[in-house]
Amino acid sequence: MSRKQNAIFFILFSCLVLTAAISLAKVDVFSSKLEAYAFRLHPNQDLLGSIVEIVETHHLDAVSIQTCVGSLKRVVVRLANQSHATIFQATNQTYEIVSLVGTVSANILENGKREVIPHIHLSFSNGIDGSTFGGHLLDGSIIYTTAEIVITDLKQLRFTREIDPMTGYDELVIVNKKH
């Protein structure tokens, strides 16, 4: 083998070993009883703002989005690896909600107030040819006709977000309320 081939082999082998080490990292698994909340949003309501308001109003601590069907007349998302919002809105154009998944955390601040932090992904298709797009749901996605939503709160857990030194991002931290 040439020096170049040896170097490439070493790099690939190192990546394989690192990947194996990461995949063998301990994964904490939590279980909890669930309480479901079902609601319907109406025309001109903000999809994300409405979900956050329900989480705040009902003092939910560990929310999972279970299902959502409906339509939007305006979509605001942050696409992967982008720092800015992308807006989908056109005259005589509506968007079908294909999928809505994610979690909503409730950090408790030093002053005792709650900070609700959604991490929700939206997939949607246009009404012309069904082309599908997706991204992180942001404020400003407006309901066209309806959104029928079911969320669950994991009653024995609290979701928070903290900077993860491995990723550099605010990542989900799951805390068991029993302890």
CSV table of C-alpha atoms in Angstrom, one decimal:
chain,number,residue,atom,x,y,z
A,1,MET,CA,0.0,0.0,0.0
A,2,SER,CA,1.2,3.5,-0.8
A,3,ARG,CA,1.5,6.2,1.9
A,4,LYS,CA,-1.6,7.9,0.5
A,5,GLN,CA,-3.6,4.7,0.7
A,6,ASN,CA,-2.3,4.1,4.2
A,7,ALA,CA,-3.4,7.6,5.3
A,8,ILE,CA,-6.8,7.1,3.7
A,9,PHE,CA,-7.2,3.7,5.4
A,10,PHE,CA,-6.1,5.2,8.8
A,11,ILE,CA,-8.7,8.0,8.5
A,12,LEU,CA,-11.5,5.7,7.5
A,13,PHE,CA,-10.6,3.2,10.2
A,14,SER,CA,-10.5,6.1,12.8
A,15,CYS,CA,-13.9,7.3,11.7
A,16,LEU,CA,-15.3,3.7,12.0
A,17,VAL,CA,-13.9,3.4,15.5
A,18,LEU,CA,-15.2,6.8,16.5
A,19,THR,CA,-18.7,6.0,15.1
A,20,ALA,CA,-18.7,2.6,17.0
A,21,ALA,CA,-17.7,4.4,20.2
A,22,ILE,CA,-20.5,7.0,19.8
A,23,SER,CA,-23.1,4.3,19.0
A,24,LEU,CA,-22.1,2.4,22.1
A,25,ALA,CA,-22.6,5.4,24.3
A,26,LYS,CA,-25.1,4.9,27.1
A,27,VAL,CA,-28.7,5.9,26.3
A,28,ASP,CA,-31.0,6.8,29.2
A,29,VAL,CA,-34.6,5.6,28.7
A,30,PHE,CA,-37.5,7.0,30.7
A,31,SER,CA,-41.1,5.8,31.0
A,32,SER,CA,-44.1,7.8,32.1
A,33,LYS,CA,-47.9,7.9,32.2
A,34,LEU,CA,-49.4,10.1,29.5
A,35,GLU,CA,-52.2,12.6,29.5
A,36,ALA,CA,-53.6,13.5,26.1
A,37,TYR,CA,-54.9,16.9,25.0
A,38,ALA,CA,-57.0,17.2,21.8
A,39,PHE,CA,-57.9,20.5,20.2
A,40,ARG,CA,-58.8,22.1,16.9
A,41,LEU,CA,-57.4,25.3,15.6
A,42,HIS,CA,-59.5,27.6,13.4
A,43,PRO,CA,-58.8,29.8,10.3
A,44,ASN,CA,-56.1,32.5,10.9
A,45,GLN,CA,-54.7,31.1,14.1
A,46,ASP,CA,-50.9,30.7,14.4
A,47,LEU,CA,-50.0,27.0,14.5
A,48,LEU,CA,-46.9,27.2,16.7
A,49,GLY,CA,-48.2,30.1,18.9
A,50,SER,CA,-51.4,28.1,19.6
A,51,ILE,CA,-49.5,25.0,20.7
A,52,VAL,CA,-47.2,27.0,22.9
A,53,GLU,CA,-50.2,28.8,24.5
A,54,ILE,CA,-51.9,25.5,25.3
A,55,VAL,CA,-48.7,24.2,26.9
A,56,GLU,CA,-48.4,27.4,29.0
A,57,THR,CA,-52.0,27.5,30.0
A,58,HIS,CA,-52.1,23.9,31.1
A,59,HIS,CA,-48.6,24.0,32.7
A,60,LEU,CA,-47.4,21.0,30.7
A,61,ASP,CA,-43.8,20.0,31.3
A,62,ALA,CA,-42.9,17.2,28.8
A,63,VAL,CA,-44.9,17.5,25.6
A,64,SER,CA,-44.9,15.3,22.6
A,65,ILE,CA,-46.8,16.1,19.4
A,66,GLN,CA,-48.8,12.9,18.6
A,67,THR,CA,-50.7,13.9,15.4
A,68,CYS,CA,-51.9,16.8,13.4
A,69,VAL,CA,-54.0,17.1,10.2
A,70,GLY,CA,-55.1,20.3,8.6
A,71,SER,CA,-54.1,23.1,6.2
A,72,LEU,CA,-52.1,26.3,6.2
A,73,LYS,CA,-52.3,29.4,4.0
A,74,ARG,CA,-48.9,30.6,5.1
A,75,VAL,CA,-45.9,28.5,6.3
A,76,VAL,CA,-42.8,29.7,8.1
A,77,VAL,CA,-40.0,27.2,8.7
A,78,ARG,CA,-36.3,27.1,9.3
A,79,LEU,CA,-34.8,24.7,6.8
A,80,ALA,CA,-31.9,22.4,7.9
A,81,ASN,CA,-28.6,24.2,8.5
A,82,GLN,CA,-30.1,27.6,7.8
A,83,SER,CA,-30.1,30.5,10.2
A,84,HIS,CA,-33.1,32.4,8.6
A,85,ALA,CA,-36.8,31.7,8.2
A,86,THR,CA,-38.2,30.6,4.8
A,87,ILE,CA,-41.8,31.7,4.1
A,88,PHE,CA,-44.1,29.8,1.8
A,89,GLN,CA,-47.1,32.0,0.8
A,90,ALA,CA,-48.7,32.6,-2.6
A,91,THR,CA,-52.0,34.0,-3.8
A,92,ASN,CA,-54.5,31.1,-4.2
A,93,GLN,CA,-52.1,28.6,-2.7
A,94,THR,CA,-52.7,26.5,0.3
A,95,TYR,CA,-50.6,23.8,2.0
A,96,GLU,CA,-51.6,20.5,3.5
A,97,ILE,CA,-50.1,19.5,6.8
A,98,VAL,CA,-48.5,16.1,6.1
A,99,SER,CA,-46.7,15.6,9.4
A,100,LEU,CA,-46.1,17.5,12.6
A,101,VAL,CA,-43.7,16.0,15.1
A,102,GLY,CA,-41.6,17.1,18.0
A,103,THR,CA,-41.3,18.0,21.6
A,104,VAL,CA,-42.1,21.0,23.8
A,105,SER,CA,-39.9,21.7,26.8
A,106,ALA,CA,-40.5,23.9,29.8
A,107,ASN,CA,-37.3,25.3,31.3
A,108,ILE,CA,-37.7,26.8,34.8
A,109,LEU,CA,-35.7,30.0,34.9
A,110,GLU,CA,-33.8,31.4,37.9
A,111,ASN,CA,-36.7,33.8,38.7
A,112,GLY,CA,-39.1,30.8,38.9
A,113,LYS,CA,-40.8,31.6,35.6
A,114,ARG,CA,-41.3,29.0,32.9
A,115,GLU,CA,-39.8,29.2,29.5
A,116,VAL,CA,-41.6,27.1,26.9
A,117,ILE,CA,-39.3,25.9,24.1
A,118,PRO,CA,-40.8,24.1,21.2
A,119,HIS,CA,-38.7,21.8,18.9
A,120,ILE,CA,-41.3,20.9,16.2
A,121,HIS,CA,-40.8,19.8,12.6
A,122,LEU,CA,-43.5,20.4,10.0
A,123,SER,CA,-43.8,18.6,6.7
A,124,PHE,CA,-46.3,20.1,4.3
A,125,SER,CA,-47.3,19.8,0.6
A,126,ASN,CA,-48.5,22.4,-1.8
A,127,GLY,CA,-52.0,22.2,-3.3
A,128,ILE,CA,-50.8,22.4,-6.9
A,129,ASP,CA,-48.8,19.2,-7.4
A,130,GLY,CA,-48.2,17.8,-3.9
A,131,SER,CA,-44.6,18.8,-3.7
A,132,THR,CA,-43.5,18.3,-0.1
A,133,PHE,CA,-41.2,20.4,2.0
A,134,GLY,CA,-40.3,20.5,5.7
A,135,GLY,CA,-38.4,22.2,8.4
A,136,HIS,CA,-38.4,23.6,11.9
A,137,LEU,CA,-41.8,25.2,12.6
A,138,LEU,CA,-41.6,28.9,13.4
A,139,ASP,CA,-44.1,31.5,14.4
A,140,GLY,CA,-46.2,32.8,11.6
A,141,SER,CA,-47.6,29.6,10.1
A,142,ILE,CA,-51.3,30.5,9.7
A,143,ILE,CA,-54.2,28.0,9.6
A,144,TYR,CA,-56.2,28.0,6.4
A,145,THR,CA,-59.3,25.9,7.3
A,146,THR,CA,-58.4,23.8,10.4
A,147,ALA,CA,-55.7,21.9,12.3
A,148,GLU,CA,-56.8,18.9,14.4
A,149,ILE,CA,-54.1,18.2,16.9
A,150,VAL,CA,-53.4,15.8,19.7
A,151,ILE,CA,-50.5,16.3,22.1
A,152,THR,CA,-49.5,14.3,25.1
A,153,ASP,CA,-47.8,15.4,28.4
A,154,LEU,CA,-45.5,12.8,30.0
A,155,LYS,CA,-46.7,13.4,33.5
A,156,GLN,CA,-43.7,11.9,35.4
A,157,LEU,CA,-41.1,13.7,33.3
A,158,ARG,CA,-39.8,17.2,32.7
A,159,PHE,CA,-38.2,18.2,29.4
A,160,THR,CA,-35.6,20.9,29.5
A,161,ARG,CA,-33.1,22.2,27.0
A,162,GLU,CA,-29.4,22.7,27.7
A,163,ILE,CA,-26.3,23.3,25.6
A,164,ASP,CA,-24.8,19.9,24.6
A,165,PRO,CA,-21.0,20.2,24.5
A,166,MET,CA,-20.9,17.5,21.8
A,167,THR,CA,-23.2,19.3,19.4
A,168,GLY,CA,-23.0,22.9,20.6
A,169,TYR,CA,-26.8,23.2,20.4
A,170,ASP,CA,-29.6,23.4,23.0
A,171,GLU,CA,-30.6,19.7,23.2
A,172,LEU,CA,-33.3,17.8,25.0
A,173,VAL,CA,-32.7,16.8,28.6
A,174,ILE,CA,-35.2,14.5,30.2
A,175,VAL,CA,-35.6,14.6,34.0
A,176,ASN,CA,-37.6,12.1,36.0
A,177,LYS,CA,-39.9,14.1,38.4
A,178,LYS,CA,-39.8,11.3,40.9
A,179,HIS,CA,-36.2,12.2,41.9
